[in-house]
mmCIF file of C-alpha atoms in Angstrom:
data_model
loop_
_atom_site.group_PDB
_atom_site.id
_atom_site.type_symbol
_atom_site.label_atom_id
_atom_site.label_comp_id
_atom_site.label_asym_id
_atom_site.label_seq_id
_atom_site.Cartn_x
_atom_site.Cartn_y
_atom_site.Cartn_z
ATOM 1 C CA UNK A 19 5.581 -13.192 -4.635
ATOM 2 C CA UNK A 20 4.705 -13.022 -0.991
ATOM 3 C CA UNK A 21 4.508 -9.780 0.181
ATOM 4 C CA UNK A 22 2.532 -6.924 2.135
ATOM 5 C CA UNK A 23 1.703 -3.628 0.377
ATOM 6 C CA UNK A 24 1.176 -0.159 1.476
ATOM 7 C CA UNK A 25 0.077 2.740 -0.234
ATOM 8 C CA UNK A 26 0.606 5.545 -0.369
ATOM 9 C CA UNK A 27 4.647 5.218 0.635
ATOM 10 C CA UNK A 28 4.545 8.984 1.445
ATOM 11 C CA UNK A 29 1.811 11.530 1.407
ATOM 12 C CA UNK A 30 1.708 15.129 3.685
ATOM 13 C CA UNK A 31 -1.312 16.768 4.442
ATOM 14 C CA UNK A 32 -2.733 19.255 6.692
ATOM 15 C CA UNK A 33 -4.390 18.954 10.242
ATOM 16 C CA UNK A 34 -7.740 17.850 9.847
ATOM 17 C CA UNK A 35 -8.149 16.232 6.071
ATOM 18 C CA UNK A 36 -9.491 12.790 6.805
ATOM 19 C CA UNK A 37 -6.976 10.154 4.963
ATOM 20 C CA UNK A 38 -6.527 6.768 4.548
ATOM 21 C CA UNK A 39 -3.488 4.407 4.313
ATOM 22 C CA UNK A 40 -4.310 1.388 2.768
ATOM 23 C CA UNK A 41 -2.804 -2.221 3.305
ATOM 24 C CA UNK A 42 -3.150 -5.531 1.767
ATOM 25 C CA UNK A 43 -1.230 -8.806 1.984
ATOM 26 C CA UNK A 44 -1.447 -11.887 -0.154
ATOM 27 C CA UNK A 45 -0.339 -14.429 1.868
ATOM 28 C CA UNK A 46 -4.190 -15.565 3.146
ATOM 29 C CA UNK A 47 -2.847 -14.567 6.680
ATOM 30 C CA UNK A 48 -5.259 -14.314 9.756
ATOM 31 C CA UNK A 49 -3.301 -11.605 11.920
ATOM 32 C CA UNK A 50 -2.726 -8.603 10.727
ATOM 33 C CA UNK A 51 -1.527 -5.254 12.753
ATOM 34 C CA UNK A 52 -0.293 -1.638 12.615
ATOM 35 C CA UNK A 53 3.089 0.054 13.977
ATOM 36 C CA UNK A 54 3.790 3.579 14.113
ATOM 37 C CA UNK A 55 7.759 4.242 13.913
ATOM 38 C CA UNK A 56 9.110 7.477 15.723
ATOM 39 C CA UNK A 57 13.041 8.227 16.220
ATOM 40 C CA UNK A 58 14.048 6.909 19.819
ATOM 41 C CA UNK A 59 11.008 4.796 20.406
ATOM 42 C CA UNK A 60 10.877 1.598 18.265
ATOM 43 C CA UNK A 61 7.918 0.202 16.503
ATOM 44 C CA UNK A 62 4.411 0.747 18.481
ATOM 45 C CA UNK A 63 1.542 -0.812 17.679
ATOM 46 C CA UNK A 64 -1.547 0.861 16.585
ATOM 47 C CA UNK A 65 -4.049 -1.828 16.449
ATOM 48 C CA UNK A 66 -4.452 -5.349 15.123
ATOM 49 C CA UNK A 67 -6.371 -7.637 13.884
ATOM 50 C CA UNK A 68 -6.784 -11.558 14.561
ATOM 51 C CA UNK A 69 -9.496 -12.450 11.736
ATOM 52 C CA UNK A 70 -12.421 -10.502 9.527
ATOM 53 C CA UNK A 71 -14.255 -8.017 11.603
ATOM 54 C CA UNK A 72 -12.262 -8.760 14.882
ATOM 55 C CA UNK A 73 -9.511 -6.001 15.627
ATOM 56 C CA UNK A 74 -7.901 -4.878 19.140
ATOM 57 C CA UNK A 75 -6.301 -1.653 20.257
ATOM 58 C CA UNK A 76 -2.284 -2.239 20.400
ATOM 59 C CA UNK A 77 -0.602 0.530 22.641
ATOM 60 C CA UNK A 78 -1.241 3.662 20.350
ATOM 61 C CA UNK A 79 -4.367 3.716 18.983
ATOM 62 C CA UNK A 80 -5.640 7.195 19.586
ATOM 63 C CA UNK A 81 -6.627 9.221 16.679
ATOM 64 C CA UNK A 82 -7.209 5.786 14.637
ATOM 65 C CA UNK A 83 -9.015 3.573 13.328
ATOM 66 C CA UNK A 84 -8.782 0.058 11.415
ATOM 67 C CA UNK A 85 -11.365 -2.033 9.660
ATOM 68 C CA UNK A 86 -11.134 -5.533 8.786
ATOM 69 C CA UNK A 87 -13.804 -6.416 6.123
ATOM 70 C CA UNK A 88 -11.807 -9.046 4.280
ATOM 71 C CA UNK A 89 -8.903 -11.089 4.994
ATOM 72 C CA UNK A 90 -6.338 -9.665 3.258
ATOM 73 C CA UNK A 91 -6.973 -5.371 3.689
ATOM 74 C CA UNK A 92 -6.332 -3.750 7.156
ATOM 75 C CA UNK A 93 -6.783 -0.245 5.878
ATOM 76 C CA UNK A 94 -5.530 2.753 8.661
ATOM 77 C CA UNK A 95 -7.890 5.580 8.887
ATOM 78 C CA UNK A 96 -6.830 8.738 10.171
ATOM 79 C CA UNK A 97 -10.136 10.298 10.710
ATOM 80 C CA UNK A 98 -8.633 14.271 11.467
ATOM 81 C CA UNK A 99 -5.155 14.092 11.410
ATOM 82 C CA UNK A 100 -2.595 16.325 13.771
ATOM 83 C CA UNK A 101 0.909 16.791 13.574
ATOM 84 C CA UNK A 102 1.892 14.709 16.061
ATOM 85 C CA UNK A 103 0.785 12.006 13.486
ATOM 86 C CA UNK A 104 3.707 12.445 11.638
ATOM 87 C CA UNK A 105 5.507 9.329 11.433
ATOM 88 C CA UNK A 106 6.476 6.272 9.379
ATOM 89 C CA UNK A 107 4.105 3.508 9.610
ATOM 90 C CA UNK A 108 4.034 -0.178 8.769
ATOM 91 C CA UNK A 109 1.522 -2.970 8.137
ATOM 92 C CA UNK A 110 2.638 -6.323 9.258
ATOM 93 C CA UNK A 111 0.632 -9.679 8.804
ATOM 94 C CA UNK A 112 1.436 -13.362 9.875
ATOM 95 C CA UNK A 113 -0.408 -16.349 10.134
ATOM 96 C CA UNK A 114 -2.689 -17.314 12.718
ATOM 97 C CA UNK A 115 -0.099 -19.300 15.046
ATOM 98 C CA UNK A 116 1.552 -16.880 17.615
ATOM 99 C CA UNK A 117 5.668 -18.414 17.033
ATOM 100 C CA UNK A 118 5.199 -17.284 13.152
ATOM 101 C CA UNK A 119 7.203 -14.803 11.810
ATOM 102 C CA UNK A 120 5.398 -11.055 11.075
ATOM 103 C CA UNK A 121 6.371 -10.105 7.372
ATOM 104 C CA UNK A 122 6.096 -6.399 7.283
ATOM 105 C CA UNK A 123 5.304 -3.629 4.107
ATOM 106 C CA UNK A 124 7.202 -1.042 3.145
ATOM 107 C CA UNK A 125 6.439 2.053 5.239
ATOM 108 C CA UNK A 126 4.239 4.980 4.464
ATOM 109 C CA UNK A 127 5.993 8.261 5.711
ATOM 110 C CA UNK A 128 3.287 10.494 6.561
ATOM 111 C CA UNK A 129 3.886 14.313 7.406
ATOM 112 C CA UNK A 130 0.941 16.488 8.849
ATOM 113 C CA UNK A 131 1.233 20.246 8.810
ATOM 114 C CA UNK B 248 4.980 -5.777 31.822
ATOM 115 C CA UNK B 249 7.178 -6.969 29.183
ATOM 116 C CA UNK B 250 9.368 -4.790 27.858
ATOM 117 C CA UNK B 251 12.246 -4.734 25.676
ATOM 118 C CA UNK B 252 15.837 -2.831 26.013
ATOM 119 C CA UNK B 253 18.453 -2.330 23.187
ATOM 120 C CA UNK B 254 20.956 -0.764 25.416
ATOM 121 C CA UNK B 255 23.143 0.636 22.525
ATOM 122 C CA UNK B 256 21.751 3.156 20.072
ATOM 123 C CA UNK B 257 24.582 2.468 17.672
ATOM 124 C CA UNK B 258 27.310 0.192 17.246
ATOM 125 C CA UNK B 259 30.581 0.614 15.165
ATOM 126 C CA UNK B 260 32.760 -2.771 14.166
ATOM 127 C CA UNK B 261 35.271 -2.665 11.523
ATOM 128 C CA UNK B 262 34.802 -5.133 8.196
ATOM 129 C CA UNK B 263 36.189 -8.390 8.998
ATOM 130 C CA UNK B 264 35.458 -8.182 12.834
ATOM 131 C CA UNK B 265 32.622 -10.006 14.896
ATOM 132 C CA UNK B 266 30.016 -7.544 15.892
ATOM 133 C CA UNK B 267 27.458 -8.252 18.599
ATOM 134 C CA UNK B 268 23.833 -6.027 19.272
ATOM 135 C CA UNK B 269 22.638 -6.223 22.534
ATOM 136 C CA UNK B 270 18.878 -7.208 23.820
ATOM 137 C CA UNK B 271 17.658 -7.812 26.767
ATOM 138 C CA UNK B 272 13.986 -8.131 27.830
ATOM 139 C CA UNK B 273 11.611 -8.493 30.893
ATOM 140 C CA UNK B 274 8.714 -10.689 30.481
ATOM 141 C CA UNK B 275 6.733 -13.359 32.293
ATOM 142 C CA UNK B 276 6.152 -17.049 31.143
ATOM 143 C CA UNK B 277 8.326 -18.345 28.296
ATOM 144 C CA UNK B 278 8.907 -15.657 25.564
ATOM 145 C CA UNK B 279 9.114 -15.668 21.784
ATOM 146 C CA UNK B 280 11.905 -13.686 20.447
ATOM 147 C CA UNK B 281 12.656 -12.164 17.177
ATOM 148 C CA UNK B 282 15.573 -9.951 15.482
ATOM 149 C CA UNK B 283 14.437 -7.645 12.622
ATOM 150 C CA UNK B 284 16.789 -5.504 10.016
ATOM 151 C CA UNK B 285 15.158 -2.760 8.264
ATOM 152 C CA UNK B 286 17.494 -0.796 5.691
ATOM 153 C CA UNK B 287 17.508 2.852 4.720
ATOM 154 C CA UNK B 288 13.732 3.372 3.000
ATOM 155 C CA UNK B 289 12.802 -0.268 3.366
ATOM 156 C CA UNK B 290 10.479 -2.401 5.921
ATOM 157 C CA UNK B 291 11.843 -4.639 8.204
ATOM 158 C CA UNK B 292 13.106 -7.964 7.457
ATOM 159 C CA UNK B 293 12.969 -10.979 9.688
ATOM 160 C CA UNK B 294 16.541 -12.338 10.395
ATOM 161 C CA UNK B 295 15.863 -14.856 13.142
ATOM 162 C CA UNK B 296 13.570 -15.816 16.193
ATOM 163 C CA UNK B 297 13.837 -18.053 19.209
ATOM 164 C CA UNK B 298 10.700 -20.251 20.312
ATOM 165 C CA UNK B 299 11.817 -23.353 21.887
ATOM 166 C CA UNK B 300 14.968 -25.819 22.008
ATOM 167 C CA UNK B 301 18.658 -24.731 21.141
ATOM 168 C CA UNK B 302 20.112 -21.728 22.976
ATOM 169 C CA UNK B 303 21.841 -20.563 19.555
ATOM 170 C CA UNK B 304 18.965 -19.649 16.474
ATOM 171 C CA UNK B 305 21.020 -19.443 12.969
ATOM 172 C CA UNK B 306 19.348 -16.847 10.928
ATOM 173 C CA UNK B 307 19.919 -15.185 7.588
ATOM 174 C CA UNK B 308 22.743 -13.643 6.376
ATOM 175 C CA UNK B 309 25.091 -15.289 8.720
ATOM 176 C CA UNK B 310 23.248 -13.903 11.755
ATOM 177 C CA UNK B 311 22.681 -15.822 14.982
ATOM 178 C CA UNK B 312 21.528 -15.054 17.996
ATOM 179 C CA UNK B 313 22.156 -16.457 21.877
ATOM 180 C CA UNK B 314 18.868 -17.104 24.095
ATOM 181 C CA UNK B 315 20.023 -16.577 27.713
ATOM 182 C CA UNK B 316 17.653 -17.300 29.934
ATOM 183 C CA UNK B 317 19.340 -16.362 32.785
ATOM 184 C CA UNK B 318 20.572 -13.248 31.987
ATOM 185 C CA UNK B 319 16.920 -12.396 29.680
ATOM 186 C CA UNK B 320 19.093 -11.667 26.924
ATOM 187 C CA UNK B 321 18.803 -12.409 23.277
ATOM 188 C CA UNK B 322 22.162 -10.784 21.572
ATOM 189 C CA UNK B 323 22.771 -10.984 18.085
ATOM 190 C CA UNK B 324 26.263 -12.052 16.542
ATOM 191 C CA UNK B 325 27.975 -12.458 13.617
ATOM 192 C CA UNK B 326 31.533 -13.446 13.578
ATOM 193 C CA UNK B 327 32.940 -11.040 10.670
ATOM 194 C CA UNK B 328 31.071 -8.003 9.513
ATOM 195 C CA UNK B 329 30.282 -6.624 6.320
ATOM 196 C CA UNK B 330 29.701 -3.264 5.087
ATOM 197 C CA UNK B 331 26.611 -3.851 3.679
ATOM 198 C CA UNK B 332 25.114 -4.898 7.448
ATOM 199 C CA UNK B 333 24.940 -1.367 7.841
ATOM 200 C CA UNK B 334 21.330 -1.044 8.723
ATOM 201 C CA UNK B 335 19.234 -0.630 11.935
ATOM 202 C CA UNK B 336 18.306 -3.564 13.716
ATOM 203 C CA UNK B 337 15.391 -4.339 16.422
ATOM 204 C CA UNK B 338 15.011 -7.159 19.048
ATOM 205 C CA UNK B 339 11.573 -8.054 19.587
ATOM 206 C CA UNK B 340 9.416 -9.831 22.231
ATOM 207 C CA UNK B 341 6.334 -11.618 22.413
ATOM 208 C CA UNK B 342 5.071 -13.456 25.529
ATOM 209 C CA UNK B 343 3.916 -17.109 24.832
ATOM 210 C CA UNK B 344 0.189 -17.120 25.152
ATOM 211 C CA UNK B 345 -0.721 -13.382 23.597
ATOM 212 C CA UNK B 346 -0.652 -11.546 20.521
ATOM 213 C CA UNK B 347 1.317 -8.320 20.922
ATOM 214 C CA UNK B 348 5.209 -7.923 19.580
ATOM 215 C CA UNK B 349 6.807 -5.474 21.317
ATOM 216 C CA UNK B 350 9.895 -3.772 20.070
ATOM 217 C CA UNK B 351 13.131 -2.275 21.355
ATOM 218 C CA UNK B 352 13.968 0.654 20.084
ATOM 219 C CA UNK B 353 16.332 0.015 18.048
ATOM 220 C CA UNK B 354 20.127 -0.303 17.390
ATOM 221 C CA UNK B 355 22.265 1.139 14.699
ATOM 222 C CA UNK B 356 25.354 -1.076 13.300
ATOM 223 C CA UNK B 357 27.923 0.838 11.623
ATOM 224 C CA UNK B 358 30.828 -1.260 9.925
ATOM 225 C CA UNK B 359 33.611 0.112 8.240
ATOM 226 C CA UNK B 360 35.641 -0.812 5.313
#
């Protein structure tokens, strides 16, 4: 089955532990990208990712950072977390041709005391 | 700068009647434009997207959306509600020659039995 996976779904920590949010997609796509969702402001994006070892800031990426060491894993590090943080996030991956549709994961809910 | 504007944060329709979700957007040279659903505790689903040709996209579900190019406007319709299209939707926007999605922020539909 085509999909995108997340993990963890939900995990709370505390300001400062270093975590990381892992995603992976099977569907041998080139573009891959991160969204943080917050209540009254949509889906922004993090960063993203056009091939292995290329990745771009999106709109929101402080306090982040992404590697892209093989095709199909866009892990999201959080290297010292803060409470402002706390949010639902999504992976999202789609082939390399812009009019393609982005298939998204499920969501990790992250809290951050 | 494009942008994209769900006017509406929720919108009630009883069963049986048509329901439309607004979206309008501001962006230069020909856009992209997609409709997402995401359910309670899920990731968002694709429903539809407009690239080129026919004003009105068919999407799943019984979806379908209006390009307007006049107006910027990309509403979604259905012509009779269901219950289970309870869900939050977002209108999304990507300008022909980059990479970044942007998102509205988001309408709630409501139907009632």
């Amino acid at each position: 089955e085509a999909q995108v996976t997340q993990n963890p779904r939900y995990l709370i920590t505390v300001t400062g532990k270093k975590l990381t949010v892992t995603c992976s997609q099977n569907m041998n796509h080139e573009y891959m990208s991160w969204y943080r969702q917050d209540p009254g402001l949509g889906l922004r994006q993090i960063y993203y990712s056009m091939n292995v070892e290329v990745t771009d800031k999106g709109d929101v990426p402080e306090g982040y950072k992404v590697s892209r060491k093989e095709k199909r894993n866009f892990p999201l590090i959080l290297e010292s977390p803060s409470p402002n943080q706390t949010s639902l996030y999504f992976c999202a991956s789609r082939a390399g041709v812009r009019t393609d549709t982005q298939y998204f994961g499920p969501g990790t809910r992250l809290t951050v005391l | 700068a494009q942008s994209v504007a769900q006017p509406e944060d929720q919108v009630n329709v009883a069963e049986g009647n048509p329901l439309t979700v607004k979206c309008t957007y501001s962006v230069s040279g020909n856009p992209y434009l997609f409709w997402y659903v995401q359910y309670p505790n899920r990731g968002l689903q694709f429903l539809l997207k407009y690239i080129t040709g026919d004003n009105l996209v068919k999407g799943s579900y019984g979806f379908e959306a209006e390009f307007n190019k006049s107006q910027t406007s990309f509403h979604l319709k259905k012509p009779s509600a269901l219950v289970s299209d309870s869900a939050l939707y977002f209108c999304a926007v990507r300008r022909y020659n980059t990479d970044k999605l942007i998102f509205g922020t988001g309408t709630r539909l409501q139907v009632f039995p």
